[in-house]
Amino acid sequence: MSAGPVSAHPLSAAPGATEVPLGWRTSSPQAALAFLPPEPMAESEAAALSPLFATHAEGADPARRMIVVRASYNVRIRYQPVPKGQIPRFALVPEPGSISQNGFKGLVTPIMPDAQRAVEVPACQISLNLIMVSDVPCRLQLMPPYLSPGFRDWPGSLVCGRFPLENWPRSLNAILEWQDLERDWVLRRGEPLVYLLPLYDDPTFVPRLVEAASHRGLERQIKAIDAVSEFARNVGPMFEEAERRRPPHLLVEKRTWR
């Protein structure tokens, strides 16, 4: 991306904190320039969050580790009723400045009925066009943007997830369970879409975001992981095999966002 450097996390250099590199890259080079890079949580959001959590070690406040992924587009998504048990349908509501219909087709995917938590609660997946990369043992937690005012108007709940990032560099997606079928899911460019929380064994570690370069070992690991959920719903047993196959280094810094 050519968005230029962003400032370092205002809290990342706090006493007792140890910065470790955490890489990001787009999943697809197509339209990569249109997507906003992930960024450290803004100072105002961090101030709002930090008093809510007990600090177990100096520099360990979750706000120091939180990463914001912002919507890179304007889109209004509407659920279209279908008979019970059929594949849910979601449509783009045209608005000035909205994403195109072709862009929408590549962005939003319905969740199959047999993969839904409840048959009466349809769900859709929206691509973040983002892969995170780490050589430091880390579990990546995906969460809803609960400090964002726009999140309060969403028609449902964002599905949370966690996986061992150092062995499992995968394309990230956000899944919304659509509880209020009468309401649209409205996203505006620049608004928080998801929060990412890297969880390290050492609680004083804080991420330093860097752009990850493409290389043969990383691409091989990504391809080995891609679409495995289509063949097995429970991917947990594959984590150990992914660890065995990973090259010595997955993260090669391309450009540091500081």
PDB file of C-alpha atoms in Angstrom:
ATOM      1  CA  MET A   1       0.000   0.000   0.000  1.00  0.00           C
ATOM      2  CA  SER A   2       1.054   3.566  -0.492  1.00  0.00           C
ATOM      3  CA  ALA A   3      -0.928   5.145   2.307  1.00  0.00           C
ATOM      4  CA  GLY A   4       2.320   6.327   3.918  1.00  0.00           C
ATOM      5  CA  PRO A   5       3.574   5.726   7.428  1.00  0.00           C
ATOM      6  CA  VAL A   6       1.299   6.020  10.392  1.00  0.00           C
ATOM      7  CA  SER A   7       2.366   7.072  13.842  1.00  0.00           C
ATOM      8  CA  ALA A   8       3.435   4.527  16.399  1.00  0.00           C
ATOM      9  CA  HIS A   9       0.970   3.430  19.032  1.00  0.00           C
ATOM     10  CA  PRO A  10       0.951   6.246  21.591  1.00  0.00           C
ATOM     11  CA  LEU A  11       1.187   3.722  24.426  1.00  0.00           C
ATOM     12  CA  SER A  12       3.449   1.094  22.879  1.00  0.00           C
ATOM     13  CA  ALA A  13       6.675   2.449  24.364  1.00  0.00           C
ATOM     14  CA  ALA A  14       5.356   2.429  27.935  1.00  0.00           C
ATOM     15  CA  PRO A  15       7.820   1.307  30.625  1.00  0.00           C
ATOM     16  CA  GLY A  16       7.821  -2.460  31.027  1.00  0.00           C
ATOM     17  CA  ALA A  17       6.443  -3.139  27.551  1.00  0.00           C
ATOM     18  CA  THR A  18       8.425  -5.074  24.937  1.00  0.00           C
ATOM     19  CA  GLU A  19       7.611  -4.467  21.291  1.00  0.00           C
ATOM     20  CA  VAL A  20       7.486  -7.502  19.002  1.00  0.00           C
ATOM     21  CA  PRO A  21       6.854  -7.350  15.242  1.00  0.00           C
ATOM     22  CA  LEU A  22       3.404  -8.351  13.987  1.00  0.00           C
ATOM     23  CA  GLY A  23       3.029  -8.467  10.221  1.00  0.00           C
ATOM     24  CA  TRP A  24       0.081  -7.695   7.997  1.00  0.00           C
ATOM     25  CA  ARG A  25      -0.522  -8.035   4.260  1.00  0.00           C
ATOM     26  CA  THR A  26      -3.500  -8.083   1.939  1.00  0.00           C
ATOM     27  CA  SER A  27      -4.925 -11.483   1.017  1.00  0.00           C
ATOM     28  CA  SER A  28      -5.181 -10.547  -2.649  1.00  0.00           C
ATOM     29  CA  PRO A  29      -3.213  -8.004  -4.661  1.00  0.00           C
ATOM     30  CA  GLN A  30      -6.385  -7.093  -6.541  1.00  0.00           C
ATOM     31  CA  ALA A  31      -7.537  -3.608  -5.449  1.00  0.00           C
ATOM     32  CA  ALA A  32      -5.013  -3.734  -2.571  1.00  0.00           C
ATOM     33  CA  LEU A  33      -4.606   0.045  -2.685  1.00  0.00           C
ATOM     34  CA  ALA A  34      -8.298   0.457  -1.811  1.00  0.00           C
ATOM     35  CA  PHE A  35      -7.956  -1.361   1.522  1.00  0.00           C
ATOM     36  CA  LEU A  36      -6.987   0.418   4.716  1.00  0.00           C
ATOM     37  CA  PRO A  37      -4.091  -1.137   6.665  1.00  0.00           C
ATOM     38  CA  PRO A  38      -4.703  -2.269  10.259  1.00  0.00           C
ATOM     39  CA  GLU A  39      -3.636   0.233  12.871  1.00  0.00           C
ATOM     40  CA  PRO A  40      -3.022   0.445  16.615  1.00  0.00           C
ATOM     41  CA  MET A  41      -6.025   1.475  18.643  1.00  0.00           C
ATOM     42  CA  ALA A  42      -6.413   5.256  18.667  1.00  0.00           C
ATOM     43  CA  GLU A  43      -5.396   7.079  21.811  1.00  0.00           C
ATOM     44  CA  SER A  44      -8.967   8.143  22.591  1.00  0.00           C
ATOM     45  CA  GLU A  45     -10.242   4.565  22.314  1.00  0.00           C
ATOM     46  CA  ALA A  46      -7.350   3.272  24.396  1.00  0.00           C
ATOM     47  CA  ALA A  47      -8.118   5.771  27.135  1.00  0.00           C
ATOM     48  CA  ALA A  48     -11.722   4.633  27.153  1.00  0.00           C
ATOM     49  CA  LEU A  49     -10.783   0.977  27.342  1.00  0.00           C
ATOM     50  CA  SER A  50      -7.835   0.796  29.717  1.00  0.00           C
ATOM     51  CA  PRO A  51      -9.633   1.609  33.017  1.00  0.00           C
ATOM     52  CA  LEU A  52     -11.938  -1.358  32.445  1.00  0.00           C
ATOM     53  CA  PHE A  53      -9.207  -3.980  32.758  1.00  0.00           C
ATOM     54  CA  ALA A  54      -6.886  -4.897  35.594  1.00  0.00           C
ATOM     55  CA  THR A  55      -3.213  -4.718  34.673  1.00  0.00           C
ATOM     56  CA  HIS A  56      -1.344  -7.872  35.728  1.00  0.00           C
ATOM     57  CA  ALA A  57       2.086  -6.699  34.595  1.00  0.00           C
ATOM     58  CA  GLU A  58       3.567  -3.372  33.690  1.00  0.00           C
ATOM     59  CA  GLY A  59       2.705  -2.498  30.095  1.00  0.00           C
ATOM     60  CA  ALA A  60       0.104  -5.282  29.884  1.00  0.00           C
ATOM     61  CA  ASP A  61      -3.021  -3.163  29.440  1.00  0.00           C
ATOM     62  CA  PRO A  62      -5.054  -4.767  26.579  1.00  0.00           C
ATOM     63  CA  ALA A  63      -5.378  -1.329  24.982  1.00  0.00           C
ATOM     64  CA  ARG A  64      -1.640  -1.401  24.320  1.00  0.00           C
ATOM     65  CA  ARG A  65      -2.080  -4.527  22.203  1.00  0.00           C
ATOM     66  CA  MET A  66      -5.412  -3.874  20.479  1.00  0.00           C
ATOM     67  CA  ILE A  67      -5.433  -3.463  16.691  1.00  0.00           C
ATOM     68  CA  VAL A  68      -8.250  -1.846  14.702  1.00  0.00           C
ATOM     69  CA  VAL A  69      -9.297  -3.074  11.262  1.00  0.00           C
ATOM     70  CA  ARG A  70     -11.426  -0.416   9.602  1.00  0.00           C
ATOM     71  CA  ALA A  71     -13.986  -0.816   6.823  1.00  0.00           C
ATOM     72  CA  SER A  72     -12.405   0.066   3.494  1.00  0.00           C
ATOM     73  CA  TYR A  73     -15.703   0.742   1.720  1.00  0.00           C
ATOM     74  CA  ASN A  74     -19.203   2.135   2.050  1.00  0.00           C
ATOM     75  CA  VAL A  75     -21.771  -0.649   1.945  1.00  0.00           C
ATOM     76  CA  ARG A  76     -25.346  -1.304   3.036  1.00  0.00           C
ATOM     77  CA  ILE A  77     -26.186  -5.019   3.196  1.00  0.00           C
ATOM     78  CA  ARG A  78     -29.792  -6.216   3.388  1.00  0.00           C
ATOM     79  CA  TYR A  79     -31.064  -9.670   4.270  1.00  0.00           C
ATOM     80  CA  GLN A  80     -33.520 -11.098   1.728  1.00  0.00           C
ATOM     81  CA  PRO A  81     -36.003 -13.649   3.133  1.00  0.00           C
ATOM     82  CA  VAL A  82     -35.750 -17.232   1.873  1.00  0.00           C
ATOM     83  CA  PRO A  83     -37.639 -20.392   2.856  1.00  0.00           C
ATOM     84  CA  LYS A  84     -36.421 -22.006   6.061  1.00  0.00           C
ATOM     85  CA  GLY A  85     -33.357 -24.172   5.540  1.00  0.00           C
ATOM     86  CA  GLN A  86     -32.298 -22.575   2.256  1.00  0.00           C
ATOM     87  CA  ILE A  87     -29.077 -20.667   1.673  1.00  0.00           C
ATOM     88  CA  PRO A  88     -29.547 -17.140   3.056  1.00  0.00           C
ATOM     89  CA  ARG A  89     -29.436 -14.243   0.608  1.00  0.00           C
ATOM     90  CA  PHE A  90     -27.863 -10.856   1.194  1.00  0.00           C
ATOM     91  CA  ALA A  91     -28.117  -7.984  -1.248  1.00  0.00           C
ATOM     92  CA  LEU A  92     -26.292  -4.734  -1.806  1.00  0.00           C
ATOM     93  CA  VAL A  93     -28.495  -1.679  -1.331  1.00  0.00           C
ATOM     94  CA  PRO A  94     -27.236   0.896  -3.868  1.00  0.00           C
ATOM     95  CA  GLU A  95     -26.279   4.243  -2.356  1.00  0.00           C
ATOM     96  CA  PRO A  96     -24.123   7.165  -3.540  1.00  0.00           C
ATOM     97  CA  GLY A  97     -20.465   6.326  -2.987  1.00  0.00           C
ATOM     98  CA  SER A  98     -21.206   2.668  -2.280  1.00  0.00           C
ATOM     99  CA  ILE A  99     -19.098  -0.304  -3.267  1.00  0.00           C
ATOM    100  CA  SER A 100     -19.925  -1.671  -6.738  1.00  0.00           C
ATOM    101  CA  GLN A 101     -22.007  -4.781  -7.346  1.00  0.00           C
ATOM    102  CA  ASN A 102     -18.930  -6.645  -8.595  1.00  0.00           C
ATOM    103  CA  GLY A 103     -17.000  -5.641  -5.479  1.00  0.00           C
ATOM    104  CA  PHE A 104     -19.882  -6.780  -3.311  1.00  0.00           C
ATOM    105  CA  LYS A 105     -19.908 -10.250  -4.900  1.00  0.00           C
ATOM    106  CA  GLY A 106     -16.274 -10.767  -3.985  1.00  0.00           C
ATOM    107  CA  LEU A 107     -16.705  -9.358  -0.498  1.00  0.00           C
ATOM    108  CA  VAL A 108     -19.838 -10.932   1.024  1.00  0.00           C
ATOM    109  CA  THR A 109     -20.584 -14.664   1.233  1.00  0.00           C
ATOM    110  CA  PRO A 110     -23.614 -16.313   2.911  1.00  0.00           C
ATOM    111  CA  ILE A 111     -22.957 -18.976   5.528  1.00  0.00           C
ATOM    112  CA  MET A 112     -24.487 -22.333   4.599  1.00  0.00           C
ATOM    113  CA  PRO A 113     -27.493 -23.376   6.748  1.00  0.00           C
ATOM    114  CA  ASP A 114     -25.713 -26.440   8.164  1.00  0.00           C
ATOM    115  CA  ALA A 115     -22.910 -24.186   9.428  1.00  0.00           C
ATOM    116  CA  GLN A 116     -25.198 -21.685  11.148  1.00  0.00           C
ATOM    117  CA  ARG A 117     -25.519 -21.680  14.909  1.00  0.00           C
ATOM    118  CA  ALA A 118     -29.321 -21.688  14.586  1.00  0.00           C
ATOM    119  CA  VAL A 119     -31.456 -22.181  11.483  1.00  0.00           C
ATOM    120  CA  GLU A 120     -33.494 -19.055  12.264  1.00  0.00           C
ATOM    121  CA  VAL A 121     -30.364 -16.900  12.524  1.00  0.00           C
ATOM    122  CA  PRO A 122     -28.816 -16.412   9.075  1.00  0.00           C
ATOM    123  CA  ALA A 123     -25.206 -15.348   8.869  1.00  0.00           C
ATOM    124  CA  CYS A 124     -22.939 -13.786   6.309  1.00  0.00           C
ATOM    125  CA  GLN A 125     -19.190 -13.547   5.976  1.00  0.00           C
ATOM    126  CA  ILE A 126     -17.377 -10.409   4.866  1.00  0.00           C
ATOM    127  CA  SER A 127     -13.769 -10.605   3.719  1.00  0.00           C
ATOM    128  CA  LEU A 128     -11.232  -8.370   5.439  1.00  0.00           C
ATOM    129  CA  ASN A 129      -8.664  -8.961   2.642  1.00  0.00           C
ATOM    130  CA  LEU A 130      -6.112  -9.267   5.419  1.00  0.00           C
ATOM    131  CA  ILE A 131      -3.556 -11.806   6.620  1.00  0.00           C
ATOM    132  CA  MET A 132      -1.621 -11.357   9.872  1.00  0.00           C
ATOM    133  CA  VAL A 133       1.829 -12.951  10.263  1.00  0.00           C
ATOM    134  CA  SER A 134       3.929 -13.633  13.348  1.00  0.00           C
ATOM    135  CA  ASP A 135       7.093 -15.537  14.240  1.00  0.00           C
ATOM    136  CA  VAL A 136       6.475 -14.928  17.951  1.00  0.00           C
ATOM    137  CA  PRO A 137       4.095 -17.487  19.558  1.00  0.00           C
ATOM    138  CA  CYS A 138       0.784 -15.696  19.568  1.00  0.00           C
ATOM    139  CA  ARG A 139      -2.933 -16.451  19.627  1.00  0.00           C
ATOM    140  CA  LEU A 140      -4.926 -13.934  17.628  1.00  0.00           C
ATOM    141  CA  GLN A 141      -8.360 -13.043  19.022  1.00  0.00           C
ATOM    142  CA  LEU A 142     -10.897 -11.471  16.642  1.00  0.00           C
ATOM    143  CA  MET A 143     -13.563  -9.376  18.366  1.00  0.00           C
ATOM    144  CA  PRO A 144     -16.355  -6.936  17.480  1.00  0.00           C
ATOM    145  CA  PRO A 145     -15.486  -3.215  17.548  1.00  0.00           C
ATOM    146  CA  TYR A 146     -17.371  -2.691  20.800  1.00  0.00           C
ATOM    147  CA  LEU A 147     -16.076   0.852  21.388  1.00  0.00           C
ATOM    148  CA  SER A 148     -17.341   2.086  18.010  1.00  0.00           C
ATOM    149  CA  PRO A 149     -20.653   4.025  18.003  1.00  0.00           C
ATOM    150  CA  GLY A 150     -21.534   2.479  14.637  1.00  0.00           C
ATOM    151  CA  PHE A 151     -21.333  -1.034  16.103  1.00  0.00           C
ATOM    152  CA  ARG A 152     -24.358  -0.326  18.291  1.00  0.00           C
ATOM    153  CA  ASP A 153     -26.535  -0.082  15.173  1.00  0.00           C
ATOM    154  CA  TRP A 154     -25.519  -3.408  13.651  1.00  0.00           C
ATOM    155  CA  PRO A 155     -28.373  -5.906  13.107  1.00  0.00           C
ATOM    156  CA  GLY A 156     -26.624  -8.765  14.882  1.00  0.00           C
ATOM    157  CA  SER A 157     -23.558 -10.143  16.600  1.00  0.00           C
ATOM    158  CA  LEU A 158     -20.072 -10.571  15.199  1.00  0.00           C
ATOM    159  CA  VAL A 159     -18.734 -14.086  15.690  1.00  0.00           C
ATOM    160  CA  CYS A 160     -15.493 -14.083  17.683  1.00  0.00           C
ATOM    161  CA  GLY A 161     -12.620 -16.444  17.019  1.00  0.00           C
ATOM    162  CA  ARG A 162      -9.082 -17.314  18.118  1.00  0.00           C
ATOM    163  CA  PHE A 163      -6.265 -19.315  16.520  1.00  0.00           C
ATOM    164  CA  PRO A 164      -2.472 -19.801  16.861  1.00  0.00           C
ATOM    165  CA  LEU A 165      -1.219 -17.108  14.526  1.00  0.00           C
ATOM    166  CA  GLU A 166       2.442 -18.137  14.358  1.00  0.00           C
ATOM    167  CA  ASN A 167       1.498 -21.362  12.552  1.00  0.00           C
ATOM    168  CA  TRP A 168      -1.769 -20.388  10.883  1.00  0.00           C
ATOM    169  CA  PRO A 169      -1.473 -17.317   8.592  1.00  0.00           C
ATOM    170  CA  ARG A 170      -4.937 -17.272   7.071  1.00  0.00           C
ATOM    171  CA  SER A 171      -7.233 -14.816   5.341  1.00  0.00           C
ATOM    172  CA  LEU A 172      -9.336 -13.098   7.973  1.00  0.00           C
ATOM    173  CA  ASN A 173     -13.108 -12.807   7.686  1.00  0.00           C
ATOM    174  CA  ALA A 174     -15.815 -11.279   9.837  1.00  0.00           C
ATOM    175  CA  ILE A 175     -19.047 -13.259  10.287  1.00  0.00           C
ATOM    176  CA  LEU A 176     -22.230 -11.521  11.368  1.00  0.00           C
ATOM    177  CA  GLU A 177     -25.166 -13.458  12.826  1.00  0.00           C
ATOM    178  CA  TRP A 178     -28.232 -11.526  11.639  1.00  0.00           C
ATOM    179  CA  GLN A 179     -30.599 -11.434  14.636  1.00  0.00           C
ATOM    180  CA  ASP A 180     -32.729  -8.472  13.494  1.00  0.00           C
ATOM    181  CA  LEU A 181     -33.826  -9.460   9.991  1.00  0.00           C
ATOM    182  CA  GLU A 182     -35.554  -6.124   9.396  1.00  0.00           C
ATOM    183  CA  ARG A 183     -32.378  -4.051   9.744  1.00  0.00           C
ATOM    184  CA  ASP A 184     -29.526  -3.469   7.301  1.00  0.00           C
ATOM    185  CA  TRP A 185     -25.837  -3.855   8.081  1.00  0.00           C
ATOM    186  CA  VAL A 186     -24.356  -0.469   7.272  1.00  0.00           C
ATOM    187  CA  LEU A 187     -20.586   0.007   7.101  1.00  0.00           C
ATOM    188  CA  ARG A 188     -18.856   3.284   6.304  1.00  0.00           C
ATOM    189  CA  ARG A 189     -15.263   3.626   5.128  1.00  0.00           C
ATOM    190  CA  GLY A 190     -12.976   4.349   8.062  1.00  0.00           C
ATOM    191  CA  GLU A 191     -15.310   2.976  10.742  1.00  0.00           C
ATOM    192  CA  PRO A 192     -13.976   0.095  12.875  1.00  0.00           C
ATOM    193  CA  LEU A 193     -15.029  -3.293  11.529  1.00  0.00           C
ATOM    194  CA  VAL A 194     -13.182  -5.656  13.882  1.00  0.00           C
ATOM    195  CA  TYR A 195     -10.667  -5.511  16.720  1.00  0.00           C
ATOM    196  CA  LEU A 196      -7.707  -7.883  16.790  1.00  0.00           C
ATOM    197  CA  LEU A 197      -6.011  -8.768  20.061  1.00  0.00           C
ATOM    198  CA  PRO A 198      -2.695 -10.666  19.880  1.00  0.00           C
ATOM    199  CA  LEU A 199      -2.282 -12.776  23.019  1.00  0.00           C
ATOM    200  CA  TYR A 200       1.332 -13.556  23.887  1.00  0.00           C
ATOM    201  CA  ASP A 201       2.716 -15.889  26.549  1.00  0.00           C
ATOM    202  CA  ASP A 202       4.644 -12.913  27.914  1.00  0.00           C
ATOM    203  CA  PRO A 203       2.001 -10.373  29.036  1.00  0.00           C
ATOM    204  CA  THR A 204       4.405  -7.454  28.598  1.00  0.00           C
ATOM    205  CA  PHE A 205       4.644  -8.000  24.836  1.00  0.00           C
ATOM    206  CA  VAL A 206       2.937  -5.406  22.641  1.00  0.00           C
ATOM    207  CA  PRO A 207       2.728  -5.626  18.837  1.00  0.00           C
ATOM    208  CA  ARG A 208       4.631  -3.379  16.475  1.00  0.00           C
ATOM    209  CA  LEU A 209       2.760  -3.436  13.177  1.00  0.00           C
ATOM    210  CA  VAL A 210       4.868  -3.989  10.066  1.00  0.00           C
ATOM    211  CA  GLU A 211       3.956  -4.746   6.483  1.00  0.00           C
ATOM    212  CA  ALA A 212       4.861  -8.363   5.709  1.00  0.00           C
ATOM    213  CA  ALA A 213       6.743  -9.145   2.516  1.00  0.00           C
ATOM    214  CA  SER A 214       5.700 -12.039   0.310  1.00  0.00           C
ATOM    215  CA  HIS A 215       8.132 -14.948   0.091  1.00  0.00           C
ATOM    216  CA  ARG A 216       8.034 -18.601  -0.905  1.00  0.00           C
ATOM    217  CA  GLY A 217       7.794 -20.067   2.604  1.00  0.00           C
ATOM    218  CA  LEU A 218       4.931 -17.785   3.623  1.00  0.00           C
ATOM    219  CA  GLU A 219       2.996 -18.397   0.406  1.00  0.00           C
ATOM    220  CA  ARG A 220       3.412 -22.159   0.829  1.00  0.00           C
ATOM    221  CA  GLN A 221       2.061 -22.016   4.397  1.00  0.00           C
ATOM    222  CA  ILE A 222      -0.894 -19.843   3.343  1.00  0.00           C
ATOM    223  CA  LYS A 223      -1.817 -22.210   0.504  1.00  0.00           C
ATOM    224  CA  ALA A 224      -1.632 -25.244   2.807  1.00  0.00           C
ATOM    225  CA  ILE A 225      -4.142 -23.595   5.167  1.00  0.00           C
ATOM    226  CA  ASP A 226      -6.442 -21.963   2.612  1.00  0.00           C
ATOM    227  CA  ALA A 227      -9.948 -23.483   2.400  1.00  0.00           C
ATOM    228  CA  VAL A 228      -9.191 -26.371   4.811  1.00  0.00           C
ATOM    229  CA  SER A 229     -12.532 -25.686   6.523  1.00  0.00           C
ATOM    230  CA  GLU A 230     -14.272 -26.878   3.343  1.00  0.00           C
ATOM    231  CA  PHE A 231     -12.907 -30.370   4.017  1.00  0.00           C
ATOM    232  CA  ALA A 232     -13.073 -30.480   7.820  1.00  0.00           C
ATOM    233  CA  ARG A 233     -15.121 -28.280  10.145  1.00  0.00           C
ATOM    234  CA  ASN A 234     -12.861 -28.870  13.126  1.00  0.00           C
ATOM    235  CA  VAL A 235      -9.500 -27.452  12.104  1.00  0.00           C
ATOM    236  CA  GLY A 236      -8.038 -27.662  15.618  1.00  0.00           C
ATOM    237  CA  PRO A 237      -6.259 -31.002  15.027  1.00  0.00           C
ATOM    238  CA  MET A 238      -4.507 -29.434  12.012  1.00  0.00           C
ATOM    239  CA  PHE A 239      -2.720 -26.807  14.115  1.00  0.00           C
ATOM    240  CA  GLU A 240      -0.007 -29.266  15.157  1.00  0.00           C
ATOM    241  CA  GLU A 241       0.612 -30.311  11.564  1.00  0.00           C
ATOM    242  CA  ALA A 242       0.744 -26.656  10.497  1.00  0.00           C
ATOM    243  CA  GLU A 243       3.417 -26.085  13.156  1.00  0.00           C
ATOM    244  CA  ARG A 244       5.438 -29.018  11.854  1.00  0.00           C
ATOM    245  CA  ARG A 245       5.316 -27.727   8.269  1.00  0.00           C
ATOM    246  CA  ARG A 246       6.012 -24.048   8.907  1.00  0.00           C
ATOM    247  CA  PRO A 247       9.349 -22.676   7.700  1.00  0.00           C
ATOM    248  CA  PRO A 248      11.787 -21.202  10.267  1.00  0.00           C
ATOM    249  CA  HIS A 249      10.565 -17.688   9.467  1.00  0.00           C
ATOM    250  CA  LEU A 250       7.195 -16.541   8.154  1.00  0.00           C
ATOM    251  CA  LEU A 251       7.509 -12.828   8.866  1.00  0.00           C
ATOM    252  CA  VAL A 252       9.853 -10.821   6.672  1.00  0.00           C
ATOM    253  CA  GLU A 253       9.347  -7.105   7.129  1.00  0.00           C
ATOM    254  CA  LYS A 254       8.590  -5.130   3.982  1.00  0.00           C
ATOM    255  CA  ARG A 255       7.981  -1.726   5.511  1.00  0.00           C
ATOM    256  CA  THR A 256       7.590  -0.599   9.106  1.00  0.00           C
ATOM    257  CA  TRP A 257       4.561   1.582   9.889  1.00  0.00           C
ATOM    258  CA  ARG A 258       6.075   4.030  12.331  1.00  0.00           C
TER     259      ARG A 258
END
